[in-house]
XYZ file of C-alpha atoms in Angstrom:
428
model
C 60.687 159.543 74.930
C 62.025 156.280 76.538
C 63.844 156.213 79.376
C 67.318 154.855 79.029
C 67.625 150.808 79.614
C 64.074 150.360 79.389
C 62.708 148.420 75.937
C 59.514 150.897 74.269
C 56.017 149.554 75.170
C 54.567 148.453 71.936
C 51.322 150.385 72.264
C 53.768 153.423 72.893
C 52.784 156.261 70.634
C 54.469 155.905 67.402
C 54.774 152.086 67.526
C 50.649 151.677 67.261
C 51.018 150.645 63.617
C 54.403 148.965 63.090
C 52.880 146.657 65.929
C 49.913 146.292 63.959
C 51.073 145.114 60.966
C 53.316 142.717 62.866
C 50.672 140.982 64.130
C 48.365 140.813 61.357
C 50.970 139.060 59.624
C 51.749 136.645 62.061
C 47.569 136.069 62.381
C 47.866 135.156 58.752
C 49.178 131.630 59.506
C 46.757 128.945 59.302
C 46.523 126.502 62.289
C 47.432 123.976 59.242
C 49.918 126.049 58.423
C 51.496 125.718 62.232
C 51.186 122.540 62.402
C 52.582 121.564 59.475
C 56.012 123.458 59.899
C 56.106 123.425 63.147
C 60.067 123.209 64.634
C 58.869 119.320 65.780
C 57.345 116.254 64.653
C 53.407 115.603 64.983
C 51.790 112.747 64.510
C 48.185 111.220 65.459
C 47.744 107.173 65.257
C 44.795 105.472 65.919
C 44.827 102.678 69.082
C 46.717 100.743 67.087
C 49.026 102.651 66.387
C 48.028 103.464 62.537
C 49.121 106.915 61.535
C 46.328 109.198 60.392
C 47.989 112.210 60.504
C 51.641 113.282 60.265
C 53.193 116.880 59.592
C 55.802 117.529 57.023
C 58.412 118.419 59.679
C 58.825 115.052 60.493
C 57.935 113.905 57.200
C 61.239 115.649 56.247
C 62.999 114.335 58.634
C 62.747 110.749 57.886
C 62.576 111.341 53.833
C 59.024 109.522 53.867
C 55.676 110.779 51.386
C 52.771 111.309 53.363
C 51.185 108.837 50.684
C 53.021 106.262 52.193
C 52.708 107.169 55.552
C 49.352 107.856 56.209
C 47.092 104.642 56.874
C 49.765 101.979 55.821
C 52.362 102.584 58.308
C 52.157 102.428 62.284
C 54.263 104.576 64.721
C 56.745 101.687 65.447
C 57.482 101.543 61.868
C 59.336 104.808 61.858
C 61.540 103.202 64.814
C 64.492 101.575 64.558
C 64.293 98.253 65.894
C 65.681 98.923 69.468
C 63.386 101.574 69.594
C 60.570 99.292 68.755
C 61.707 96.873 71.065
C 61.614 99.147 73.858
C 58.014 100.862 72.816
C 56.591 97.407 72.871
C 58.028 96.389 76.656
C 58.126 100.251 78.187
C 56.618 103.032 76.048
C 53.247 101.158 74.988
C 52.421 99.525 78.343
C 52.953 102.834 80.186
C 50.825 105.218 77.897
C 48.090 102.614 78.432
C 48.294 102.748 81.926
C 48.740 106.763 82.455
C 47.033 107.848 79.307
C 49.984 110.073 78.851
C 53.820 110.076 78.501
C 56.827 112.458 78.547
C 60.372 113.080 77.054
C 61.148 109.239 76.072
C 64.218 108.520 74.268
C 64.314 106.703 71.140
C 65.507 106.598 67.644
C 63.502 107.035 64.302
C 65.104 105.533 61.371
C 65.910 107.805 57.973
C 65.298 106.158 54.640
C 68.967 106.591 53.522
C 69.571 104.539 56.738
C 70.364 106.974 59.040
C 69.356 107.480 62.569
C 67.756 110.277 64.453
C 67.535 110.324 68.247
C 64.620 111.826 69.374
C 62.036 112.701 72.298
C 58.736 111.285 72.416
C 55.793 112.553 74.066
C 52.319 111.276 73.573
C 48.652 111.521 74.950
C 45.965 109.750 74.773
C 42.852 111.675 73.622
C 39.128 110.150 74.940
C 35.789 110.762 73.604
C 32.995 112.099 75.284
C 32.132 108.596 76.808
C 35.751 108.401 77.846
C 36.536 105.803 75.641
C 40.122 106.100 74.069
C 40.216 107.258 70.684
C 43.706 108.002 69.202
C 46.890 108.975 70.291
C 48.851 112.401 69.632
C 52.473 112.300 69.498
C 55.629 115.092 69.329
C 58.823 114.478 68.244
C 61.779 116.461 69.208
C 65.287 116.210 67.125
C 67.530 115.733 69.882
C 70.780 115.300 68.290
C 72.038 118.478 69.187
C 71.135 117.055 72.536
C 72.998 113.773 71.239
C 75.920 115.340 70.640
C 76.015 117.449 73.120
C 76.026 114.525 75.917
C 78.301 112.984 73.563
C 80.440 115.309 73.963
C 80.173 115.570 78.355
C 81.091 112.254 78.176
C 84.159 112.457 75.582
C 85.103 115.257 78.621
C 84.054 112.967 81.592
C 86.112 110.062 80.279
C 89.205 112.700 79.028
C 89.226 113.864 82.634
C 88.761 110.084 84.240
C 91.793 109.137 81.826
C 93.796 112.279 83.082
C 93.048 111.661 86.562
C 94.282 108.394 86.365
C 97.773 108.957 84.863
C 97.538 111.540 87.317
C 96.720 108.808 89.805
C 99.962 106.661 88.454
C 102.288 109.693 87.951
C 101.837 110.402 91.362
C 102.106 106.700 92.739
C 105.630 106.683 90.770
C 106.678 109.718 92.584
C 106.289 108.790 95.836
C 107.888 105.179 94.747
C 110.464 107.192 93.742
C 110.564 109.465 96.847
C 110.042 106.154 99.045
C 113.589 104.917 97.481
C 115.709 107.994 97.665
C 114.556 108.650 101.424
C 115.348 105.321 102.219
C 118.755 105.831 100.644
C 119.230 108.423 102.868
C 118.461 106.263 106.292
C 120.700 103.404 106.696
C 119.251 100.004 105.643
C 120.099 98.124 108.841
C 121.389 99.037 112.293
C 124.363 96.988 113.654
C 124.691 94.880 116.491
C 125.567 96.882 119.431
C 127.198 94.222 122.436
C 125.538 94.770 125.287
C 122.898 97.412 123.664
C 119.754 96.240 122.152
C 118.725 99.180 119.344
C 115.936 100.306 118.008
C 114.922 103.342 115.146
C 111.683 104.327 113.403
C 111.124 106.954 110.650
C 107.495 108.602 109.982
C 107.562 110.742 106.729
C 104.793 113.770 107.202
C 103.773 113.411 103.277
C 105.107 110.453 100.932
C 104.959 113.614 98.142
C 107.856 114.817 99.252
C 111.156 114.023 101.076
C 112.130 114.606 104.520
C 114.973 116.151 106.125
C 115.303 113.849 109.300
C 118.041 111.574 109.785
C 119.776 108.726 111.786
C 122.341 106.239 111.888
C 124.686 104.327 113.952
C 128.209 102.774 113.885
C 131.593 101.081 114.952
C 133.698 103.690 115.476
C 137.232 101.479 116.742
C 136.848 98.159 118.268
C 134.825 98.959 121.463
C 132.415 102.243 120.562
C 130.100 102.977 118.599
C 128.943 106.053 117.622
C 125.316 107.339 116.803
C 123.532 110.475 115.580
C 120.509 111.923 114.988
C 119.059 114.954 113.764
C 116.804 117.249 111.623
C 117.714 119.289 108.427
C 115.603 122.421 107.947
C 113.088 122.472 104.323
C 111.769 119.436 102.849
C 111.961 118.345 99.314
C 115.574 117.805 96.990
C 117.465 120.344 98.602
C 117.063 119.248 102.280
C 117.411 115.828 101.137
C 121.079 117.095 99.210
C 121.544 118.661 103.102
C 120.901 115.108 104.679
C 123.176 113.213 102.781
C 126.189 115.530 103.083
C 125.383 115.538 107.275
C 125.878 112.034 106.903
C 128.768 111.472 105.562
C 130.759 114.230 106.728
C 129.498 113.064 110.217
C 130.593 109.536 109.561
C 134.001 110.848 108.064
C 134.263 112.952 111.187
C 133.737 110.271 113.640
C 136.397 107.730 112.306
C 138.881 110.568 112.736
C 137.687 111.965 116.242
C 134.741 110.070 117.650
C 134.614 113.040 120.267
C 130.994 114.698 119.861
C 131.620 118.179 120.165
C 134.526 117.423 117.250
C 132.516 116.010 115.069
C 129.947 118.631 115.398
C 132.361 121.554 114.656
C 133.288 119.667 111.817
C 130.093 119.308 109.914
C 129.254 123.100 111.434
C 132.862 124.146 109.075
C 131.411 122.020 106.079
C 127.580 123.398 106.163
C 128.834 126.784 106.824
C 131.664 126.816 103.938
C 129.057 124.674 101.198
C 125.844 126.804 102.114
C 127.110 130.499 102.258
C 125.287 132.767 100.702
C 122.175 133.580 99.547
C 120.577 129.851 100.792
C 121.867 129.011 103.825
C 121.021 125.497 105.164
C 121.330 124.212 108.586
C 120.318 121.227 111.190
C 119.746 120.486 114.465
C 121.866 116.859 115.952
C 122.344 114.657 118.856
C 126.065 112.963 118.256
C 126.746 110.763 120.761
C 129.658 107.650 121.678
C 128.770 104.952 123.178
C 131.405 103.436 125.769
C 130.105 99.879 126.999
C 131.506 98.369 130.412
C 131.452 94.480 130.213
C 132.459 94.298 133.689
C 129.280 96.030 135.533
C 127.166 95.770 132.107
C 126.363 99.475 131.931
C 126.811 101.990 129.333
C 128.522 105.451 129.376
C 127.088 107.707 126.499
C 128.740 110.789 125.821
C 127.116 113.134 123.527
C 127.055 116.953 121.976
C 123.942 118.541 120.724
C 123.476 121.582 118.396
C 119.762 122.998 118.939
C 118.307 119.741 118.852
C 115.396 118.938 121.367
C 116.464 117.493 124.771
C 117.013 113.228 124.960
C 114.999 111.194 127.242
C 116.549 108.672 129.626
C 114.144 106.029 130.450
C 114.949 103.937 133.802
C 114.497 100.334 134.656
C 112.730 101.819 138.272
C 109.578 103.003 135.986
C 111.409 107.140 135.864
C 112.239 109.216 133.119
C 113.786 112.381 132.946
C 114.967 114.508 130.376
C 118.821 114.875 129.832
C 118.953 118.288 128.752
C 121.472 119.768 126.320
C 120.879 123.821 127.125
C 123.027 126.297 125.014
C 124.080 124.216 121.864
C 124.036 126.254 118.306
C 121.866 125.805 115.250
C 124.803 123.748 112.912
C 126.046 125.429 109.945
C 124.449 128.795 110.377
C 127.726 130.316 111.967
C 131.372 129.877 111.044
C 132.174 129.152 114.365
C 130.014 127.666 117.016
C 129.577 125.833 120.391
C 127.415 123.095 121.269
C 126.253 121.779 124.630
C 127.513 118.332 126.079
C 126.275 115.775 128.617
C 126.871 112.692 129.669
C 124.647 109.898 131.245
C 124.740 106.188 132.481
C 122.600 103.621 131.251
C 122.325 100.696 133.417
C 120.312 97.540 132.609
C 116.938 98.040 131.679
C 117.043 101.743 130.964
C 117.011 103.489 127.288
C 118.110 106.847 125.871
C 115.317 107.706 123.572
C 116.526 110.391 120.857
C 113.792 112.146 118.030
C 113.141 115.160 116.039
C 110.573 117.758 116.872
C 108.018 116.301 114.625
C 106.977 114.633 117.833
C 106.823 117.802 120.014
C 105.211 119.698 117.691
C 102.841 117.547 116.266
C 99.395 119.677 116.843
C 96.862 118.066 119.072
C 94.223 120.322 119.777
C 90.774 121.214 116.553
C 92.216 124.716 116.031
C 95.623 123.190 115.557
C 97.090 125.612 117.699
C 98.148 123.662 120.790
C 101.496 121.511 120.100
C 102.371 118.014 121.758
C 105.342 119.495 123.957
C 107.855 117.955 125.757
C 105.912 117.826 128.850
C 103.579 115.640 127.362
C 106.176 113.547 125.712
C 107.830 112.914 129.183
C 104.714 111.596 130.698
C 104.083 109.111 128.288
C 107.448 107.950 128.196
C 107.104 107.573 132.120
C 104.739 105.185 131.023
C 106.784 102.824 129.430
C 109.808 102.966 131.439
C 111.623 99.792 132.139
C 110.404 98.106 128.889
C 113.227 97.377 125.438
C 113.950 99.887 123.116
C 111.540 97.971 120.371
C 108.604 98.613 123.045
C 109.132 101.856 123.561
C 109.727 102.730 119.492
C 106.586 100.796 119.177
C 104.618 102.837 122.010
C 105.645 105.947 120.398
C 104.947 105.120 116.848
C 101.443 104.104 118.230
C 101.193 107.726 120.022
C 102.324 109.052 115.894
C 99.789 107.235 114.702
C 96.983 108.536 116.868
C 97.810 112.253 115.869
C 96.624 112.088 112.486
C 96.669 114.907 110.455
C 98.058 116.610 113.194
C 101.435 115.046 112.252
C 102.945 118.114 109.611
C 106.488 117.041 110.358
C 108.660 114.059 109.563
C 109.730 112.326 113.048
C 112.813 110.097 113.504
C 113.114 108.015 116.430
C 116.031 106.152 118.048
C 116.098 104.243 121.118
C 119.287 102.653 122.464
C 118.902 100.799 125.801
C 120.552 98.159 128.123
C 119.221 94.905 127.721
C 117.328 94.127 131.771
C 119.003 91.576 133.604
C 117.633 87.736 133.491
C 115.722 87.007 136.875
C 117.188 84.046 138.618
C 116.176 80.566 137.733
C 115.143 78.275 140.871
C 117.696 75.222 140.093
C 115.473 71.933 140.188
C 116.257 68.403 141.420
C-alpha cells in the first residue's frame, strides 16, 4: 500500500504492466515520426542556406508544401524582410563566427500574409575533417510569448500613464493647497514707524495645510498690534480653525487692543464654536506695540496662551528669553487665564516670535532628540544685534538644515528697532 502524499513507484507491484504497455506505445514512434510533429520547427539548410530538410510543424505553420520548400527555397525566404535584413547583418555573421546560435528573435512570414514571431536557434554541424557541412535550425512559436510582452507593456505604459495623472493630480493639489494657505497668511506686512518687520512661513508637507499663523496691524493711529500662533491638526479643519483665529482676533483688537482681552475673546468663540465631540484649540502670542518717537524705543505689551516663550534679541550681542509661564491652551476651557509680559526694545534689538515647529524639529538619526529652546537661544545669541530680515534669514537657514527632521509647520516673526546711524565725520 502507498503511503499517503507519496505518488506509487511505477515498478510497484501491480503497476508492472500498465507501465509496460505505456511505454511500448510511446517506443512505437519513429524518430521520423518525432521529428516530424514535433511541438517546433526543424529545418536543415545547406551553407548556403538551401533547405534540405524541413518538418511539417513548421511546414504548417507557414502554409508552405514541402515540394516547394525543399531545394528551391533558402532559410531567409521564410523571413519577412526585416527579419532577413537582420539575418544578413547579425544572425549570419555570428553563426559563422561561433558555429552556433541561441534564442534570436525574428519573424517568419505566412502565405496568407501573416506574421509569426519566432525563436531561432541554429548549429553548425562539421564533418569528420571539420569542414562545415550544413546547418540545423529550431523554430519556436513565440507569440504566446508576443503577446504576452505585449501585454507587460500595455500594463507598464497603463501604470506610467496613471502615475503621471497621478503626478499632475497631485501637483494641482498642492497648487491648490499653496493658494488657500497663503489666503490664510496675510499677503503683505505694513509699515511699522520706527519698527522694521520681518515674517517667514515653512509648511512641513505642501500635501497638506498647516495650522500656523501670523499677522500684524494698525490698531488706532499710534499701535499696532501683532499675533502669532499655532492651531492644533493639519489639513481643512485646522485650516477652518486658522481663519476664524484670525478674524475674531482682528475683530477683537479694534475693539480692545489689550492682549489678555483679545485672548479671552477668541478663548469664548473657540470654546462656544468647537464644543463637543471635536474640540479645537491654539496656542498665541498677542501683543501691542506702543512706539516712543521721543527716545526711539518700543514698549510691547503682550498675552500668551500656551505658546512657546519669545526671544528678545539685544543690540549688545544678548538674548534672553521673555517667558510667558502659566498661560492656558485657547479654546479648550470656557473660561481661562493667560500669562502677560512686557519688554522694551531699544534700537538694534528684536522680539523674535515662532511656533514649536522650530523647537521640536528632531535633530538627532533615531529622531528622538528635539531642537529645544536651549538650542534655539544659543543660536539666536549668535545673531544678536543684526535686523529682523537677518535674523528671519539665519533661522530659515537653521530650517533648512534640519531636513526631514522638520515634521511641523514653523511661523516666524521678527519685529525689531531699526540700530542707530553711526556719526558721519563732517568734511571741509
Amino acid at each position: 500500500m502507498c503511503r499517503t502524499g507519496r505518488q506509487p513507484d511505477p515498478c510497484d507491484s501491480g503497476n508492472g504492466d500498465v507501465s509496460g504497455a505505456v511505454f511500448a506505445s510511446l517506443l512505437e514512434d519513429s524518430a521520423e515520426e518525432l521529428y516530424e510533429s514535433a511541438p517546433c520547427g526543424y529545418l536543415s539548410t545547406l551553407m548556403d542556406g538551401t533547405i534540405a530538410k524541413i518538418n511539417s510543424t513548421l511546414l504548417d505553420w507557414l502554409g508552405l508544401e514541402r515540394d516547394d520548400v525543399v531545394g528551391r527555397m533558402r532559410f531567409t525566404d521564410l523571413l519577412t524582410v526585416g527579419g532577413k535584413l537582420y539575418h544578413e547583418t547579425h544572425f549570419a555573421p555570428l553563426l559563422q563566427m561561433q558555429g552556433q546560435i541561441s534564442g534570436v528573435a525574428l519573424e517568419v512570414r505566412q502565405t496568407d500574409g501573416g506574421r509569426i514571431p519566432v525563436l531561432v536557434s541554429s548549429v553548425v554541424k562539421h564533418g569528420s575533417t571539420g569542414e562545415p557541412q550544413l546547418i540545423r535550425t529550431t523554430v519556436f512559436d513565440a507569440r504566446d510569448r508576443r503577446a504576452y510582452e505585449e501585454e507587460l507593456l500595455r500594463a507598464r505604459k497603463a501604470a506610467e500613464e496613471a502615475r503621471r495623472e497621478a503626478e499632475a493630480d497631485r501637483a494641482r493639489l498642492q497648487d491648490a493647497l499653496a493658494v488657500l494657505q497663503q489666503s490664510l497668511l496675510p499677503a503683505t506686512l505694513p509699515p511699522v514707524p520706527g519698527v522694521e518687520v520681518a515674517a517667514h512661513y515653512r509648511t512641513a508637507s505642501p500635501d497638506r495645510l498647516g495650522g500656523d499663523f501670523y499677522d500684524l496691524f494698525p490698531v488706532d493711529g499710534k499701535r499696532f498690534a501683532f499675533f502669532l500662533g499655532d492651531v492644533c491638526g493639519k489639513g481643512p479643519q485646522a485650516a477652518a480653525v486658522t481663519s476664524l483665529t484670525r478674524y475674531t482676533l482682528r475683530a477683537a483688537a479694534l475693539h480692545d487692543p489689550e492682549p489678555v482681552s483679545a485672548l479671552t475673546t477668541l478663548n469664548q468663540v473657540l470654546h462656544e464654536r468647537y464644543t463637543g465631540g471635536d474640540p479645537r484649540y491654539c496656542t498665541v502670542v498677542f501683543g501691542v506695540l506702543d512706539p516712543d518717537c521721543a527716545t526711539g524705543q518700543v514698549t510691547v505689551h503682550l498675552a500668551a496662551g500656551g505658546h512657546p516663550p519669545a526671544l528678545v534679541l539685544r543690540a549688545d550681542g544678548t538674548a534672553e528669553l521673555l517667558p510667558t509661564p502659566g498661560g492656558l491652551l485657547v479654546g479648550v476651557l470656557p473660561a481661562a487665564t493667560f500669562a502677560t509680559a512686557t519688554c522694551v526694545l531699544g534700537p538694534g534689538d528684536t522680539l523674535v516670535l515662532y511656533t514649536d515647529g522650530l523647537t521640536e524639529a528632531r535633530t538627532s538619526e533615531d529622531r528622538a532628540s528635539l531642537y529645544g529652546e536651549e538650542a534655539l537661544l544659543a543660536f539666536a545669541a549668535g545673531h544678536a544685534g543684526k535686523s529682523p530680515q537677518a535674523v528671519v534669514q539665519a533661522l530659515t537657514g537653521l530650517l533648512d538644515g534640519f531636513g526631514e527632521g522638520l515634521d511641523d509647520d514653523t511661523a516666524l516673526l521678527a519685529l525689531g528697532v531699526p540700530a542707530s546711524a553711526p556719526p558721519t565725520e563732517a568734511t571741509e
